[in-house]
PDB file of C-alpha atoms and ligand atoms in Angstrom:
ATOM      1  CA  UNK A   1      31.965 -28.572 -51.942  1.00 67.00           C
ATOM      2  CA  UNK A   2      30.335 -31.186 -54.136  1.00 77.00           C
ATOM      3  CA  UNK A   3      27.929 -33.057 -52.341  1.00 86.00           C
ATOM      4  CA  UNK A   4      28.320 -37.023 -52.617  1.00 87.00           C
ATOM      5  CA  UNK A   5      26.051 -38.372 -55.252  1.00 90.00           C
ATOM      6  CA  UNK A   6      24.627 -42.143 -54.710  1.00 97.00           C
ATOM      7  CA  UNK A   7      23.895 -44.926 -56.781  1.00 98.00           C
ATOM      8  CA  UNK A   8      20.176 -45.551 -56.837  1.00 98.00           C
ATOM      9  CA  UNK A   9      20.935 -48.730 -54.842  1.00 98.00           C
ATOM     10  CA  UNK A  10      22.647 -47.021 -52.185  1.00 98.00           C
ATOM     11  CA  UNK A  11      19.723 -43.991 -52.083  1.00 98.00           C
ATOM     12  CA  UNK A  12      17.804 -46.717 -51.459  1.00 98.00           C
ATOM     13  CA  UNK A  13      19.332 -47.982 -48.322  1.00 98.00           C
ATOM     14  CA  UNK A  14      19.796 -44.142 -47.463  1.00 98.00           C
ATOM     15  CA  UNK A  15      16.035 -44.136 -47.374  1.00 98.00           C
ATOM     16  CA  UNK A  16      15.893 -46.806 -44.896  1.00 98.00           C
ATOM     17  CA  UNK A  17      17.619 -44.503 -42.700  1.00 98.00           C
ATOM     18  CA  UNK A  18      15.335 -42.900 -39.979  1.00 98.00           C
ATOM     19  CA  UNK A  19      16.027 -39.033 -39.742  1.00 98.00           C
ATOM     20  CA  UNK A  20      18.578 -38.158 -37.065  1.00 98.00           C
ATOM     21  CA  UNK A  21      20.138 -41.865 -36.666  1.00 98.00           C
ATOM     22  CA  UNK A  22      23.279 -42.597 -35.079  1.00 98.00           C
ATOM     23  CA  UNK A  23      24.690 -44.609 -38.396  1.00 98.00           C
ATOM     24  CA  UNK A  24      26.846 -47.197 -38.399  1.00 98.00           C
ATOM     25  CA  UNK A  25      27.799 -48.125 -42.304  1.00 98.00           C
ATOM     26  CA  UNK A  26      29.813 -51.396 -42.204  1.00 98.00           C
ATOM     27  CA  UNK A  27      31.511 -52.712 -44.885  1.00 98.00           C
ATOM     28  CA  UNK A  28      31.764 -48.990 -45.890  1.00 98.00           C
ATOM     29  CA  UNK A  29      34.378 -49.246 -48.587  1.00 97.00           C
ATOM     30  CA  UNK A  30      34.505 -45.469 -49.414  1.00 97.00           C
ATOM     31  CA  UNK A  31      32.369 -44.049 -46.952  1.00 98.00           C
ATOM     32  CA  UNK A  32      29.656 -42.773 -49.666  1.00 98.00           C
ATOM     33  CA  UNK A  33      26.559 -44.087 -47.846  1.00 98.00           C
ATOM     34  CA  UNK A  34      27.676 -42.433 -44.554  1.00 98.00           C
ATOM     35  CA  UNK A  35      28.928 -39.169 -46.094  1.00 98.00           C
ATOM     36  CA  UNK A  36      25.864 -38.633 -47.728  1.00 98.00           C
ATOM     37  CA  UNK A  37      24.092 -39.632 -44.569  1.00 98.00           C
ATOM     38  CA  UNK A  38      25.340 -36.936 -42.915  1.00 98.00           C
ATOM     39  CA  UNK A  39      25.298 -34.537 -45.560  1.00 97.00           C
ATOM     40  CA  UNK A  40      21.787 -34.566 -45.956  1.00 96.00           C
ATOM     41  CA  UNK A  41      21.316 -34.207 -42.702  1.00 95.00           C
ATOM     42  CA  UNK A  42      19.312 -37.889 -42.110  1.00 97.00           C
ATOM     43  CA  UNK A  43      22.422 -39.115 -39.999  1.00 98.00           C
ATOM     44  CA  UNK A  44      23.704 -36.819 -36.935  1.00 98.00           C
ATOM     45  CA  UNK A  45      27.017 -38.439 -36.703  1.00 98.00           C
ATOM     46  CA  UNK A  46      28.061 -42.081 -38.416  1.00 98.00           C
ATOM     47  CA  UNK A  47      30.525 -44.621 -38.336  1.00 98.00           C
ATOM     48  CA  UNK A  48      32.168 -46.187 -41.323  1.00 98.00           C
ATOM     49  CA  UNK A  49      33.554 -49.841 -40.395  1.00 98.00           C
ATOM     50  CA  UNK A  50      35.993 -51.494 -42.687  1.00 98.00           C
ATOM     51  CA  UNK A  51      38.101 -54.633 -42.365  1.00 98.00           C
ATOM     52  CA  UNK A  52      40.195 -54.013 -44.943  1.00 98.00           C
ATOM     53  CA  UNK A  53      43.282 -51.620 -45.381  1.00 98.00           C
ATOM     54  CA  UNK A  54      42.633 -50.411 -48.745  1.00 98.00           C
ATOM     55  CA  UNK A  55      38.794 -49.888 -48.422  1.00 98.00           C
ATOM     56  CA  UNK A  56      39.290 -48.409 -45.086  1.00 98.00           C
ATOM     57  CA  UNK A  57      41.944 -45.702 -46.737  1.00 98.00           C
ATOM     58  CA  UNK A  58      39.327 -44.833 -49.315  1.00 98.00           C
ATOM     59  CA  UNK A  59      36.729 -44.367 -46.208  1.00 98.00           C
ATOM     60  CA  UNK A  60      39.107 -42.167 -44.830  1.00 98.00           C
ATOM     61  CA  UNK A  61      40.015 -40.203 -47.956  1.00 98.00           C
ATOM     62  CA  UNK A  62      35.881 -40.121 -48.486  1.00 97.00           C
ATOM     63  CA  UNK A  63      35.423 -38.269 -45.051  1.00 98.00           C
ATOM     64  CA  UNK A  64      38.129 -36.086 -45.203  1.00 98.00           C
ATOM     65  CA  UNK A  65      37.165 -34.407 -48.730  1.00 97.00           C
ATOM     66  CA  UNK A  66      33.818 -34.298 -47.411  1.00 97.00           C
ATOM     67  CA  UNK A  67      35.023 -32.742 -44.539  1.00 97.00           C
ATOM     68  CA  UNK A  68      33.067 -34.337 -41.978  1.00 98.00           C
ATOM     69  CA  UNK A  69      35.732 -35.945 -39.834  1.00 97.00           C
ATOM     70  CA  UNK A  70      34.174 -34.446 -37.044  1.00 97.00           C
ATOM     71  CA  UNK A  71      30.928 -36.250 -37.120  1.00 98.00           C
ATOM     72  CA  UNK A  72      31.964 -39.719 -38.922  1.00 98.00           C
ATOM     73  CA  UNK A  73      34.329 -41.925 -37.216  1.00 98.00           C
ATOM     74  CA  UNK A  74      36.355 -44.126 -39.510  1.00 98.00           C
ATOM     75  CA  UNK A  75      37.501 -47.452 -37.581  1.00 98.00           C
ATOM     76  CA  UNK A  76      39.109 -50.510 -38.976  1.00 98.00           C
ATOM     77  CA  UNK A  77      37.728 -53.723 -37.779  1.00 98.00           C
ATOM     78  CA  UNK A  78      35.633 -56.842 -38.389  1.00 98.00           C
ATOM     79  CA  UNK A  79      32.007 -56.440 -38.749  1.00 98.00           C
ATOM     80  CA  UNK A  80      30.270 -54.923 -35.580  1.00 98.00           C
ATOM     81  CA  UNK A  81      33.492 -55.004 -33.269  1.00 97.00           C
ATOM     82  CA  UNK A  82      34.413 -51.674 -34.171  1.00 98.00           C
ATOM     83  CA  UNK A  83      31.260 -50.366 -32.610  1.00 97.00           C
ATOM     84  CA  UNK A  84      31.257 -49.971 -28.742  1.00 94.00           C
ATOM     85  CA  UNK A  85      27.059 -50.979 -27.942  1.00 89.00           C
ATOM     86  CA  UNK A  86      24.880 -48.699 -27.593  1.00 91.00           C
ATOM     87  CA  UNK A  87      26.669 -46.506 -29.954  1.00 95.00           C
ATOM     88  CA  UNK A  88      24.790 -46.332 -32.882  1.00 97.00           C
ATOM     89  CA  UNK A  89      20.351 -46.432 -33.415  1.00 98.00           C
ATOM     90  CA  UNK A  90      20.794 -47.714 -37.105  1.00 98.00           C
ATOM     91  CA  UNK A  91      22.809 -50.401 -39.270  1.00 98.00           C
ATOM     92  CA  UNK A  92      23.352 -50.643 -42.991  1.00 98.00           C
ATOM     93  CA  UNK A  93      25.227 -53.249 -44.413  1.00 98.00           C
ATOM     94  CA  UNK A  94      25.541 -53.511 -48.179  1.00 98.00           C
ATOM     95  CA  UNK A  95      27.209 -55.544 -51.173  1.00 98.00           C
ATOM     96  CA  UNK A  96      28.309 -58.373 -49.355  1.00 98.00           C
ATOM     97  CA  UNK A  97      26.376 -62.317 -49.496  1.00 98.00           C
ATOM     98  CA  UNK A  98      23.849 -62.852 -47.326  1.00 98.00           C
ATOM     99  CA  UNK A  99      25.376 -65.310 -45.068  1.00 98.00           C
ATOM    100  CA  UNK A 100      28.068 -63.000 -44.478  1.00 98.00           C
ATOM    101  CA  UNK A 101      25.851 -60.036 -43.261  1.00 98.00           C
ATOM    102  CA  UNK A 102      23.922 -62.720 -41.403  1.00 98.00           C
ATOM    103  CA  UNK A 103      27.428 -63.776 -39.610  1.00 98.00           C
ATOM    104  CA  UNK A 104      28.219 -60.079 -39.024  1.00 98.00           C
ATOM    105  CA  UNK A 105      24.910 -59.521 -37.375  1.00 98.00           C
ATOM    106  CA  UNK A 106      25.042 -63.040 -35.226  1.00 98.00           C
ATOM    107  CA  UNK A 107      28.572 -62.299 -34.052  1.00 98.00           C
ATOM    108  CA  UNK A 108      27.443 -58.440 -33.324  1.00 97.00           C
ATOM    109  CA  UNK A 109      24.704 -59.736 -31.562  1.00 96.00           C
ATOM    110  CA  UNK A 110      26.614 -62.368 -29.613  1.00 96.00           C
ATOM    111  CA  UNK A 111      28.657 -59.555 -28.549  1.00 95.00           C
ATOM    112  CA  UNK A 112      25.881 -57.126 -27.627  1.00 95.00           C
ATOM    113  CA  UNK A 113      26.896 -54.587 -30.001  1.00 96.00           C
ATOM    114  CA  UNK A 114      22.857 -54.953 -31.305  1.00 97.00           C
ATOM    115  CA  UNK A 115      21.864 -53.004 -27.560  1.00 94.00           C
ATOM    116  CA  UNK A 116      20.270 -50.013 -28.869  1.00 95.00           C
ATOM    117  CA  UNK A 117      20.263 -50.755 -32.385  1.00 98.00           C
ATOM    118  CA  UNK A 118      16.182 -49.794 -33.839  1.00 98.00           C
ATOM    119  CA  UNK A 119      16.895 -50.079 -37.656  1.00 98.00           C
ATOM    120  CA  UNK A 120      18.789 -52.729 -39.688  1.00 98.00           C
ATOM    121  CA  UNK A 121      18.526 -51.507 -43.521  1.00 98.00           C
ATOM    122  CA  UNK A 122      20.671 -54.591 -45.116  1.00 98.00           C
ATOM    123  CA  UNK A 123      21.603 -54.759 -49.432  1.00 98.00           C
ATOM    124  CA  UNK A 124      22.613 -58.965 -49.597  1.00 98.00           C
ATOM    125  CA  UNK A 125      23.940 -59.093 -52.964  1.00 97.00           C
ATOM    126  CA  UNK A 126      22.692 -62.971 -53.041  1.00 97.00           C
ATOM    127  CA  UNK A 127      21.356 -65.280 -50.096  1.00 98.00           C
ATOM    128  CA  UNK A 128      18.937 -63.391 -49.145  1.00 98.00           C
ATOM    129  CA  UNK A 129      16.505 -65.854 -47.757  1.00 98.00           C
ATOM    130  CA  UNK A 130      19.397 -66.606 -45.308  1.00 98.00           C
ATOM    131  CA  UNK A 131      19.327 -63.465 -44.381  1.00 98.00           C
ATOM    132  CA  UNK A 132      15.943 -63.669 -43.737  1.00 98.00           C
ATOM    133  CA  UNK A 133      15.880 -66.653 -41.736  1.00 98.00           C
ATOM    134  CA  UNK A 134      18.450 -65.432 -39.324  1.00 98.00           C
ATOM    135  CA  UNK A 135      16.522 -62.345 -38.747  1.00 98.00           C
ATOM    136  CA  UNK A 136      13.705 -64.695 -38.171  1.00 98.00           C
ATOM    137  CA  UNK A 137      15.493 -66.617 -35.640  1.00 98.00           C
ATOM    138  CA  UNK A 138      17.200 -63.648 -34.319  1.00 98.00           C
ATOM    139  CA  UNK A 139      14.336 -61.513 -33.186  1.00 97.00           C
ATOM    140  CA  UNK A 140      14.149 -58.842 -35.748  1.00 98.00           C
ATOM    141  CA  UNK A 141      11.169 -58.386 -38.213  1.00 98.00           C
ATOM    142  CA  UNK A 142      11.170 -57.345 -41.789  1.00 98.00           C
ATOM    143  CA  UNK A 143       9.116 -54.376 -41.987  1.00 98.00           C
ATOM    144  CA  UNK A 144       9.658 -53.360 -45.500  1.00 98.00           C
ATOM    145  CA  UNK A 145      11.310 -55.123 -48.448  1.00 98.00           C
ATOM    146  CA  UNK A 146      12.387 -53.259 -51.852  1.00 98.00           C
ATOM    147  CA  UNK A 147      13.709 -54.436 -54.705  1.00 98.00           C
ATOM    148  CA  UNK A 148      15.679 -52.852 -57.755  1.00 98.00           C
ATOM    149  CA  UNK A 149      17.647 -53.007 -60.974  1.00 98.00           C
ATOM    150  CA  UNK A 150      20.576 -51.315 -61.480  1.00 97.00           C
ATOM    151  CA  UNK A 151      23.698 -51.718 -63.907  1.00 97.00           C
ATOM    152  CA  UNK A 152      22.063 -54.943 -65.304  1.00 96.00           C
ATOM    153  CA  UNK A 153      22.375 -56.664 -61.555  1.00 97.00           C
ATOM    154  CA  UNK A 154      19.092 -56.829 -59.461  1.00 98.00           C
ATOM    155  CA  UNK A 155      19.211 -55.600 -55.733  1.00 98.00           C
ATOM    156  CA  UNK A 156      17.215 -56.343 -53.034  1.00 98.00           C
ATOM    157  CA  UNK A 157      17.185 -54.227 -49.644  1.00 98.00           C
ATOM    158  CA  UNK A 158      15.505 -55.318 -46.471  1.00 98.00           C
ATOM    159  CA  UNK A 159      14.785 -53.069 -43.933  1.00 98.00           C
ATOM    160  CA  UNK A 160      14.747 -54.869 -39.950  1.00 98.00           C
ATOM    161  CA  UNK A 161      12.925 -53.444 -36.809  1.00 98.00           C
ATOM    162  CA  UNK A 162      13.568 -55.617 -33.384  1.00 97.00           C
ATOM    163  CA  UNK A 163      10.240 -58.086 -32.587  1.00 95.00           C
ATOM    164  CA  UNK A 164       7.912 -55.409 -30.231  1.00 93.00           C
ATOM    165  CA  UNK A 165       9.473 -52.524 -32.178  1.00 94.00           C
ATOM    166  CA  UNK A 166       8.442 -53.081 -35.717  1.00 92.00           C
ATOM    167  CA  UNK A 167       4.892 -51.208 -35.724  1.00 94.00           C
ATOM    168  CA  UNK A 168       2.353 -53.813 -34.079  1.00 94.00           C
ATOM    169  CA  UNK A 169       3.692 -56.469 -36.319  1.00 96.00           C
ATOM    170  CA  UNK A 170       5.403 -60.122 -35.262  1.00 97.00           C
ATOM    171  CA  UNK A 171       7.247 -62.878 -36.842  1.00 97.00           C
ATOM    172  CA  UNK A 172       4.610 -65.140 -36.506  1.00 97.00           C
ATOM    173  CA  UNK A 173       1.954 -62.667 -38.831  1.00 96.00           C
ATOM    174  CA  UNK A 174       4.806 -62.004 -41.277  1.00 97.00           C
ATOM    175  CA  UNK A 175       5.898 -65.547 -42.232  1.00 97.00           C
ATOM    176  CA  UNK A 176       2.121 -67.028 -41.547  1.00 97.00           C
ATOM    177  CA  UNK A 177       1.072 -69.314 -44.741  1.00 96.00           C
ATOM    178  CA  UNK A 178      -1.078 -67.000 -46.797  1.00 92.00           C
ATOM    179  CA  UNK A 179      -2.994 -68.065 -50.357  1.00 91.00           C
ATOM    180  CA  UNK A 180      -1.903 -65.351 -53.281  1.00 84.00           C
ATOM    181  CA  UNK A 181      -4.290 -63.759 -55.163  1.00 77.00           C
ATOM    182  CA  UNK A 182      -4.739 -66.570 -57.855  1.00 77.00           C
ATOM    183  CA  UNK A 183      -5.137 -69.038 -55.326  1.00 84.00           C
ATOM    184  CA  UNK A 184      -1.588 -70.333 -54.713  1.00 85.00           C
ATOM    185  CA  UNK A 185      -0.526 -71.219 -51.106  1.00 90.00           C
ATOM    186  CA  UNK A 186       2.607 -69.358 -50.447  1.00 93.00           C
ATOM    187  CA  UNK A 187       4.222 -71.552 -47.572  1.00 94.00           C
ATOM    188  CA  UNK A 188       6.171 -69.792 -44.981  1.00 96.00           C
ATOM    189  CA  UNK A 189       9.488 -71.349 -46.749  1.00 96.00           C
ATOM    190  CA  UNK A 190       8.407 -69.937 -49.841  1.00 95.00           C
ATOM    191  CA  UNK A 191       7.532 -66.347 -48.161  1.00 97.00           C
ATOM    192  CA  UNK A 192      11.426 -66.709 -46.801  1.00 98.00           C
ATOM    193  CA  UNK A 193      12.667 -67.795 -50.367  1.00 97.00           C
ATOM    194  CA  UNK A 194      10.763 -64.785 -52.449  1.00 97.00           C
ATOM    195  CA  UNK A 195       9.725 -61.860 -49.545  1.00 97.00           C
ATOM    196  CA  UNK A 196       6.841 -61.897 -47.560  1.00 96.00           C
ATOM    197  CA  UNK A 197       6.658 -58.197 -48.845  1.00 96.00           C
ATOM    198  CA  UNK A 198       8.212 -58.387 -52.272  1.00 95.00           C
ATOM    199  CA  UNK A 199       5.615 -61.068 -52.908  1.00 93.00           C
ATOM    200  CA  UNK A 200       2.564 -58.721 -51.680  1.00 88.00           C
ATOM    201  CA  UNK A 201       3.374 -56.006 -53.904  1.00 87.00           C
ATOM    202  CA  UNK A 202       5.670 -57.521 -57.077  1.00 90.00           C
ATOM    203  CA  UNK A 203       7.201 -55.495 -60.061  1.00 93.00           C
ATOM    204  CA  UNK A 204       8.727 -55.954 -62.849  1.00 94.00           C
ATOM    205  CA  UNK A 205      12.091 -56.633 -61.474  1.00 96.00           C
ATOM    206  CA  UNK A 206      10.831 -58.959 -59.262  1.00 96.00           C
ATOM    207  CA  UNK A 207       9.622 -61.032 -61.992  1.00 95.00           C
ATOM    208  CA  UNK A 208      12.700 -60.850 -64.138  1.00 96.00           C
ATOM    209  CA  UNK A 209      14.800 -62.110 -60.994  1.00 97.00           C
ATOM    210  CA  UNK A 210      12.658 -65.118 -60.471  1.00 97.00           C
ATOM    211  CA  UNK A 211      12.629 -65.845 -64.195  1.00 96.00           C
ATOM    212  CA  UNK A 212      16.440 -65.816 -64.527  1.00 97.00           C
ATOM    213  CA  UNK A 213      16.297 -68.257 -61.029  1.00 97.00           C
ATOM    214  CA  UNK A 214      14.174 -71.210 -62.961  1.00 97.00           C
ATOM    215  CA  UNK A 215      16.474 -70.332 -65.970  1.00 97.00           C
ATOM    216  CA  UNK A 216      19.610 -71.205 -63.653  1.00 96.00           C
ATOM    217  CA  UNK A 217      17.517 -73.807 -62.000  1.00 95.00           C
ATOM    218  CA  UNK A 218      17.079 -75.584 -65.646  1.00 94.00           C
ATOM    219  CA  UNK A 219      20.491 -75.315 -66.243  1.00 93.00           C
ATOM    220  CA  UNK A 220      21.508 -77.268 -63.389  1.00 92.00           C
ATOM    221  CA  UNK A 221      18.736 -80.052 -64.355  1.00 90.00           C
ATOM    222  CA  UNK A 222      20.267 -80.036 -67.903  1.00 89.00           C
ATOM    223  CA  UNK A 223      24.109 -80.424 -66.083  1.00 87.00           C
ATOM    224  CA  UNK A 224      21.996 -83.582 -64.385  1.00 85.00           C
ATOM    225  CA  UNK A 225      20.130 -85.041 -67.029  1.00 83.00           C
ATOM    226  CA  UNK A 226      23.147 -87.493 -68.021  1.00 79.00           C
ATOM    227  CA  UNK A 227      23.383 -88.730 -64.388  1.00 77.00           C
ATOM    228  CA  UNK A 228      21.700 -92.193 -63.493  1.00 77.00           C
ATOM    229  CA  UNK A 229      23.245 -92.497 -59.918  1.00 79.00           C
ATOM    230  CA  UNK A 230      20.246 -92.180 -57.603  1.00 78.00           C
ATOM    231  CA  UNK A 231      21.413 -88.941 -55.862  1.00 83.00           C
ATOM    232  CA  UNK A 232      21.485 -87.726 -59.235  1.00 83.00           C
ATOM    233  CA  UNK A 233      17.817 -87.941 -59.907  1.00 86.00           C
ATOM    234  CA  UNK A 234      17.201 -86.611 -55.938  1.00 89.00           C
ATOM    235  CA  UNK A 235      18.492 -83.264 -56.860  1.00 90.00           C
ATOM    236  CA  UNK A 236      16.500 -83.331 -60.349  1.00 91.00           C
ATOM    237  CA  UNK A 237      13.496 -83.901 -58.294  1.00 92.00           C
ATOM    238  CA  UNK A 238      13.995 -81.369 -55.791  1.00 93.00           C
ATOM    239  CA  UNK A 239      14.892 -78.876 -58.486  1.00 95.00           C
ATOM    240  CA  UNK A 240      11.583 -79.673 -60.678  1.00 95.00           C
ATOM    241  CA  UNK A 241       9.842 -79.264 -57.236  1.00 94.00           C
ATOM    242  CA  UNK A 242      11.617 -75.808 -56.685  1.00 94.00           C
ATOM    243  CA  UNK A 243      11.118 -74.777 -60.434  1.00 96.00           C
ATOM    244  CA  UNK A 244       6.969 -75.774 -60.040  1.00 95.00           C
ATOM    245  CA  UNK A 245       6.874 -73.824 -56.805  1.00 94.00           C
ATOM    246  CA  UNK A 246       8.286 -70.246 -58.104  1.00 95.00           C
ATOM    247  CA  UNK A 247       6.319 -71.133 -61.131  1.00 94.00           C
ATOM    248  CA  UNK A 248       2.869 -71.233 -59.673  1.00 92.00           C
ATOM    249  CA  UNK A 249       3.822 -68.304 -57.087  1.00 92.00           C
ATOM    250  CA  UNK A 250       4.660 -66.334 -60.537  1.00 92.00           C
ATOM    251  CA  UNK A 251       1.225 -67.761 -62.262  1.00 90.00           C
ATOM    252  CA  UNK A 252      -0.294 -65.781 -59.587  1.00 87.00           C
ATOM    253  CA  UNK A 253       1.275 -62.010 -59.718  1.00 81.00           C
ATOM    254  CA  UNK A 254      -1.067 -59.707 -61.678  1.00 74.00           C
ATOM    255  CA  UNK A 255      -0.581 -60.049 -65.500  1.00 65.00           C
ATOM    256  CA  UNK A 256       0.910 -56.675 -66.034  1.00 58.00           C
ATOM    257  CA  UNK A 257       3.644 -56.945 -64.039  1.00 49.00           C
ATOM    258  CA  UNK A 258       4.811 -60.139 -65.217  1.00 46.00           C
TER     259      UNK A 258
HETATM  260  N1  SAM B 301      28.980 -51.118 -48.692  1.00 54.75           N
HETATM  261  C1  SAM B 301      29.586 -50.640 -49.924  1.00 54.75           C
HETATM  262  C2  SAM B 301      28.581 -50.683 -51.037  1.00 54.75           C
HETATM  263  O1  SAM B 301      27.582 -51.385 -50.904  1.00 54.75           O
HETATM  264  O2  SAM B 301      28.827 -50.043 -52.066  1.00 54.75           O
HETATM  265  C3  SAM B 301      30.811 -51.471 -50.284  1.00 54.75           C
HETATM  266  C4  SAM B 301      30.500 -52.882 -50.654  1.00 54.75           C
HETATM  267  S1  SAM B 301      31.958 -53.816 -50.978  1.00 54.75           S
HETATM  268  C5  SAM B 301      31.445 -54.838 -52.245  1.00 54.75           C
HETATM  269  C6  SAM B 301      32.057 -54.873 -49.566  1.00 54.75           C
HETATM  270  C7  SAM B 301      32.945 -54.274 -48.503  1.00 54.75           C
HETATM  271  O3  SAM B 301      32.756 -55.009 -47.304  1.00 54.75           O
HETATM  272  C8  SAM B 301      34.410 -54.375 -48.856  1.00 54.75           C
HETATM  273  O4  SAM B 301      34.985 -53.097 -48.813  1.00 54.75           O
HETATM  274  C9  SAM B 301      34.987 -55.305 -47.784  1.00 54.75           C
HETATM  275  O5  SAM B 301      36.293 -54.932 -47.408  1.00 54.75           O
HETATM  276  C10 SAM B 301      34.005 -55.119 -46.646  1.00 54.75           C
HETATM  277  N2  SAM B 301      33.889 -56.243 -45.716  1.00 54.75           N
HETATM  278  C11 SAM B 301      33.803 -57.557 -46.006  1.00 54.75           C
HETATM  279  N3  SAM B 301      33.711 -58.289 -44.876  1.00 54.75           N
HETATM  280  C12 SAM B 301      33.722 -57.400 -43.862  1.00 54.75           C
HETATM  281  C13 SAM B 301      33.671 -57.540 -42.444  1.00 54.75           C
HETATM  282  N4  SAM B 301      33.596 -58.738 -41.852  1.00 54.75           N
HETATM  283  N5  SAM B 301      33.713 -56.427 -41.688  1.00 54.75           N
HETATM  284  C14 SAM B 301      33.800 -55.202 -42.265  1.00 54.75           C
HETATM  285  N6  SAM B 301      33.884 -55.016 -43.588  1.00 54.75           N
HETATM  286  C15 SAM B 301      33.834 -56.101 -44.379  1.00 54.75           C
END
């Protein structure tokens, strides 16, 4: 049987994945990140959550021609309720807004279905300094952030250890106001904004994403420029402010990456 063959933005969630986990995948649509979980032997069992009926068919179509029903579970359900806690070591969730993996997570967590949980590996498709933040406030540190292009869209993947768990480092060192290397002071907003670890080491595709953000971020001041109500000229202020702060942040990166 054909093994499953990922996009490189799923193989690098799969990576996230710490050998022998007890996967959950939610959000699973067809169940490729879990089958090839298993399949390569990273994953000793997984479950594939979906809230949806068609998505969850194609999950369960997925798992039966990979013939693994015995060691994924396919359950229908929102977010984290279909996991019973304690059930699974590791989380992925992937292709969905940030604030919706973040309310996933905080409802999960309200519930206790977190207990256990060592790895978050999370793929916000935008918002992902919300995500950030309510890791942040929800005791889990970033321990690794990656960052890719694929298909013309850019991806970003952020991998989540709980606070005492994540290697020796805290919160409080992550997010800690640090100057770049060309002598920019990166504010703790701005490390939530851009990555405290995207930022460290930047590529190519980092730049190009915060490029295309002041070109959006222009837009909107050209949609405002014919405005004279004072709120008007608020926003255009905040937005210059925003556009000089990723601007100085990029200033910084080393030439040949920008
Ligand atoms: N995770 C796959 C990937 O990254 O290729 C599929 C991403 S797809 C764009 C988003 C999936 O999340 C959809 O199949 C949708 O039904 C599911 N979804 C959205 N909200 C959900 C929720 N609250 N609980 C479980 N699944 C959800």
């Amino acid at each position: 049987m054909n093994k499953v063959k990922l996009s490189d933005r799923l193989q690098l969630l799969l990576d996230q994945v710490p050998e022998g986990s007890r996967l959950a995948d939610i959000g699973s649509d067809h169940a490729l990140l879990p089958v090839a979980a298993v399949e390569s032997g990273k994953a000793v069992s997984a479950i594939a959550g979906e809230v949806n009926q068609g998505p969850y068919e194609a999950a369960l179509k997925g798992v039966a021609e990979a013939g693994l029903g015995k060691q994924i579970a396919v359950r229908r359900g929102d977010g984290l309720e279909v996991l019973e806690p304690g059930e699974a070591d590791c989380i992925t969730i992937a292709g969905m807004g940030g604030s919706l993996i973040a309310a996933i997570l905080g409802r999960g967590q309200a519930l206790g279905k977190l207990e256990g949980v060592k790895t978050l590996a999370l793929q916000p498709n935008v918002g992902e300094d919300i995500l950030r933040r309510w890791l942040l406030n929800n005791g889990w540190v970033v321990t690794a952030e990656h960052i890719l292009e694929e298909d013309g869209k850019i991806y970003e993947v952020l991998t989540a250890y709980p606070e005492g768990e994540a290697f020796g480092l805290t919160n409080e060192q992550l997010y800690l106001e640090r100057v770049l290397p060309g002598g920019v002071i990166c504010s703790p907003d701005m490390l939530l904004q851009m990555g405290p670890w995207l930022l460290e080491k930047p590529n190519a595709v980092f730049t190009a994403k915060w490029l295309g953000e002041i070109a959006k971020l222009e837009g909107i001041l050209g949609s405002l420029s014919r405005s004279e109500l004072e709120s008007a000229e608020e926003k255009r202020s905040k937005i210059r402010a925003q556009i000089k702060k990723i601007s100085e942040v990029l200033e910084c990166l080393p030439k040949d990456k920008l």
